[in-house]
Amino acid sequence: MRMLIGAVIVIWLVIGVVAAGQRGYFGDNRDVNCKKASDTALTIIAGPLNYMGVNPKVSCNTPEPSK
């Protein structure tokens, strides 16, 4: 039973990686920010739900250094 659950989780995450790749989250762009990294992670975690209309987006503000 544990092997079955593990296989389902792996398949779920692989589908999420495919969805993130189709949305262009794994490009050459070296400018990775909080929003892009969070969107990519949520897309992978959402897995097959991406193909049912779920489009996870995050808005995050990172603190700026003081002047």
PDB file of N, CA and C in Angstrom, residues 8 25 40 42:
ATOM      1  N   VAL A   8       1.762   7.145  -6.601  1.00  0.00           N
ATOM      2  CA  VAL A   8       0.778   8.173  -6.932  1.00  0.00           C
ATOM      3  C   VAL A   8       1.366   9.565  -6.700  1.00  0.00           C
ATOM      4  N   TYR A  25       8.119  27.926 -17.201  1.00  0.00           N
ATOM      5  CA  TYR A  25       8.776  28.305 -15.949  1.00  0.00           C
ATOM      6  C   TYR A  25      10.231  27.847 -15.871  1.00  0.00           C
ATOM      7  N   THR A  40       6.221  28.591  -9.744  1.00  0.00           N
ATOM      8  CA  THR A  40       6.717  27.304 -10.223  1.00  0.00           C
ATOM      9  C   THR A  40       6.442  26.201  -9.205  1.00  0.00           C
ATOM     10  N   LEU A  42       4.187  26.103  -6.770  1.00  0.00           N
ATOM     11  CA  LEU A  42       2.757  25.831  -6.643  1.00  0.00           C
ATOM     12  C   LEU A  42       2.211  25.070  -7.843  1.00  0.00           C
TER      13      LEU A  42
END
